[in-house]
Amino acid sequence: MAFRLYDLPETEPSRLVGFAGNRIDRLSEKRPDDSAFTALELPETRVMLLGGNRLLLDCSDTKAPRALFRLNEATAFSPDLHEPVLLGRQDGASIVALMAPLDPETLEAPFAAQDYRSIYMEGLVPADLLGVLAQAAALTAWHNNHRFCSRCGTKTDMRAGGAKRQCPNCGAEHFPRTDPVAIMLPVRGDQCILARSPHFVAGSYSCLAGFIEHGETIEAAVRRESFEEMGLAIGRVAYHASQPWPFPYSLMIGCHAEVLSDDFTIDRSELEDGRWFGKAEVRAMLAGRHENGLRVPPSGAIATHLIKAWAEA
């Protein structure tokens, strides 16, 4: 059979990872500077409140916490109404992100300020809303971190409904950034390399990963990071899936990497441990039945999708 460009699984692997369910219309070409303010004036608009890497939830229904609010509800939490971020439109209504001083210690029930990672790991909001959270968290973090012009140091103004910032002094435009990260599962036959960092949960093993550097391809980053962290010589590299990762604004680019030798040398300044795992052991880890309690990351993590795709092949 002749090769066709789109001979891929019907369901893209990237659709199955956490934070990837965003179906919002971002209105990228329809953003006048006042678009976020205009959206806030509409009664159907809904608001997300974020602050300190936390999202405001109404937990009146503990099985389905609410993350979207009307503006008159949101004002009770003292949001910054001077810099609203228009995320886009979904189901006929605009969604706007507002930054607010969310203190989990002072909020009264049924409201809670839940950290992004817990929301993702515990499945506290639906998949499509988790994707919107990834967008909102990354954008608000970028605005918080880039309030001053990198060219002249002047305080910048939000423009295009939060899609950029502009310097009133020198006119420089600054656009939200995404930091690309290569995450890879090194494999050799029926074995793969898994490793753990000192900050991992006890017994947890995962893939190797690192930021892609300037002037570097994804494949080159996979080979460099694999060598730097574990001294692995890598041959072929195959892309598998990607995952938005709002900590603070990364894109995880997942690959399988062909290891050319059984030898490895762990960089102990980066990793606490790393070794070869056979498919049977990895399958036990995926199923939560490893005899020593070893585990892989949560099911929504792209690392686990890389591991599972290889283990089930």
Tab-separated table of C-alpha atoms in Angstrom, residues 18-166:
chain	number	residue	atom	x	y	z
A	18	GLY	CA	-4.373	16.445	30.145
A	19	PHE	CA	-4.891	20.178	29.374
A	20	ALA	CA	-5.483	19.369	25.669
A	21	GLY	CA	-9.289	19.592	25.514
A	22	ASN	CA	-9.555	23.304	24.741
A	23	ARG	CA	-12.199	23.889	22.048
A	24	ILE	CA	-12.557	27.630	22.527
A	25	ASP	CA	-12.604	30.001	19.526
A	26	ARG	CA	-9.698	32.297	20.381
A	27	LEU	CA	-10.910	35.076	18.034
A	28	SER	CA	-7.300	35.619	17.019
A	29	GLU	CA	-8.152	37.892	14.079
A	30	LYS	CA	-10.966	39.803	15.820
A	31	ARG	CA	-9.317	41.462	18.797
A	32	PRO	CA	-9.517	45.245	19.040
A	33	ASP	CA	-7.771	46.639	22.093
A	34	ASP	CA	-11.046	47.001	24.003
A	35	SER	CA	-12.349	43.498	23.158
A	36	ALA	CA	-11.946	42.125	26.691
A	37	PHE	CA	-13.697	45.151	28.225
A	38	THR	CA	-16.500	44.866	25.669
A	39	ALA	CA	-16.907	41.184	26.502
A	40	LEU	CA	-17.232	41.970	30.214
A	41	GLU	CA	-20.239	44.182	29.465
A	42	LEU	CA	-22.186	41.281	27.926
A	43	PRO	CA	-24.522	39.397	30.299
A	44	GLU	CA	-23.665	35.989	28.823
A	45	THR	CA	-19.902	36.390	29.386
A	46	ARG	CA	-18.316	34.081	31.924
A	47	VAL	CA	-15.203	34.781	33.984
A	48	MET	CA	-12.333	32.638	35.261
A	49	LEU	CA	-10.575	33.963	38.377
A	50	LEU	CA	-6.894	33.090	38.763
A	51	GLY	CA	-4.210	34.088	41.239
A	52	GLY	CA	-1.070	32.592	42.755
A	53	ASN	CA	-1.231	29.572	40.415
A	54	ARG	CA	-4.721	28.829	41.708
A	55	LEU	CA	-8.194	28.832	40.193
A	56	LEU	CA	-11.342	29.864	42.031
A	57	LEU	CA	-13.893	27.051	42.291
A	58	ASP	CA	-17.429	27.039	43.631
A	59	CYS	CA	-17.679	23.650	45.338
A	60	SER	CA	-21.390	23.776	46.142
A	61	ASP	CA	-21.609	20.615	44.054
A	62	THR	CA	-18.559	18.660	45.231
A	63	LYS	CA	-18.867	16.259	42.294
A	64	ALA	CA	-18.799	19.076	39.730
A	65	PRO	CA	-17.077	22.237	41.035
A	66	ARG	CA	-17.890	25.380	39.064
A	67	ALA	CA	-15.022	27.381	37.520
A	68	LEU	CA	-16.905	29.963	35.432
A	69	PHE	CA	-18.666	32.927	37.028
A	70	ARG	CA	-20.756	35.911	36.061
A	71	LEU	CA	-18.984	39.241	36.454
A	72	ASN	CA	-21.232	40.307	39.338
A	73	GLU	CA	-20.226	37.112	41.179
A	74	ALA	CA	-16.534	37.610	40.394
A	75	THR	CA	-16.357	41.172	41.740
A	76	ALA	CA	-16.792	39.826	45.280
A	77	PHE	CA	-13.226	38.478	45.018
A	78	SER	CA	-11.586	41.835	44.132
A	79	PRO	CA	-10.326	40.948	40.636
A	80	ASP	CA	-8.097	43.256	38.605
A	81	LEU	CA	-10.601	44.785	36.188
A	82	HIS	CA	-7.937	46.970	34.550
A	83	GLU	CA	-6.312	44.082	32.650
A	84	PRO	CA	-8.901	41.476	31.651
A	85	VAL	CA	-7.716	38.765	29.251
A	86	LEU	CA	-10.169	37.663	26.576
A	87	LEU	CA	-9.693	33.924	26.077
A	88	GLY	CA	-12.284	33.607	23.296
A	89	ARG	CA	-15.806	32.311	22.778
A	90	GLN	CA	-17.364	28.945	23.524
A	91	ASP	CA	-20.998	27.865	23.265
A	92	GLY	CA	-22.046	31.364	22.253
A	93	ALA	CA	-20.454	33.195	25.190
A	94	SER	CA	-17.150	34.960	25.738
A	95	ILE	CA	-14.788	33.702	28.433
A	96	VAL	CA	-12.517	36.212	30.172
A	97	ALA	CA	-9.670	35.544	32.602
A	98	LEU	CA	-9.274	37.929	35.527
A	99	MET	CA	-6.409	37.982	37.984
A	100	ALA	CA	-7.411	38.141	41.649
A	101	PRO	CA	-5.742	37.866	45.090
A	102	LEU	CA	-6.918	34.331	45.871
A	103	ASP	CA	-5.942	33.250	49.383
A	104	PRO	CA	-7.054	29.675	50.110
A	105	GLU	CA	-6.833	30.352	53.852
A	106	THR	CA	-9.383	33.174	53.850
A	107	LEU	CA	-11.962	31.924	51.355
A	108	GLU	CA	-15.190	30.714	52.903
A	109	ALA	CA	-17.147	27.642	51.801
A	110	PRO	CA	-18.315	26.748	49.253
A	111	PHE	CA	-15.475	28.591	47.500
A	112	ALA	CA	-11.932	27.251	47.183
A	113	ALA	CA	-8.723	28.396	45.485
A	114	GLN	CA	-7.329	25.173	44.070
A	115	ASP	CA	-3.866	24.862	42.547
A	116	TYR	CA	-3.706	23.990	38.846
A	117	ARG	CA	-1.838	20.730	39.338
A	118	SER	CA	-4.436	19.353	41.755
A	119	ILE	CA	-7.261	20.351	39.419
A	120	TYR	CA	-5.561	18.391	36.639
A	121	MET	CA	-4.597	15.354	38.716
A	122	GLU	CA	-7.941	15.052	40.498
A	123	GLY	CA	-10.099	15.780	37.448
A	124	LEU	CA	-11.979	18.570	39.214
A	125	VAL	CA	-13.199	20.204	35.981
A	126	PRO	CA	-14.227	18.735	32.592
A	127	ALA	CA	-11.548	18.134	29.946
A	128	ASP	CA	-12.578	21.063	27.744
A	129	LEU	CA	-12.499	23.447	30.702
A	130	LEU	CA	-9.124	22.060	31.775
A	131	GLY	CA	-7.861	23.069	28.336
A	132	VAL	CA	-9.245	26.580	28.805
A	133	LEU	CA	-7.520	26.692	32.195
A	134	ALA	CA	-4.202	25.868	30.505
A	135	GLN	CA	-4.697	28.835	28.182
A	136	ALA	CA	-5.785	31.180	30.975
A	137	ALA	CA	-3.026	30.119	33.368
A	138	ALA	CA	-0.293	30.517	30.757
A	139	LEU	CA	-1.522	33.909	29.551
A	140	THR	CA	-1.994	35.419	33.005
A	141	ALA	CA	1.432	34.119	34.086
A	142	TRP	CA	3.024	35.680	31.010
A	143	HIS	CA	1.351	39.042	31.666
A	144	ASN	CA	2.483	38.960	35.304
A	145	ASN	CA	6.061	38.206	34.257
A	146	HIS	CA	6.315	40.715	31.390
A	147	ARG	CA	4.888	43.980	32.657
A	148	PHE	CA	7.938	46.022	31.622
A	149	CYS	CA	9.401	46.577	28.173
A	150	SER	CA	12.501	44.466	27.556
A	151	ARG	CA	13.801	47.156	25.193
A	152	CYS	CA	13.543	50.321	27.346
A	153	GLY	CA	12.175	49.230	30.741
A	154	THR	CA	8.935	51.228	30.599
A	155	LYS	CA	5.768	49.693	32.049
A	156	THR	CA	3.800	48.182	29.164
A	157	ASP	CA	0.072	48.252	28.396
A	158	MET	CA	-2.126	45.280	27.566
A	159	ARG	CA	-3.431	45.320	23.999
A	160	ALA	CA	-5.683	43.209	21.741
A	161	GLY	CA	-7.735	41.926	24.644
A	162	GLY	CA	-4.673	40.406	26.290
A	163	ALA	CA	-3.093	38.927	23.154
A	164	LYS	CA	-0.059	41.219	23.436
A	165	ARG	CA	1.547	44.070	25.390
A	166	GLN	CA	2.862	47.313	23.951
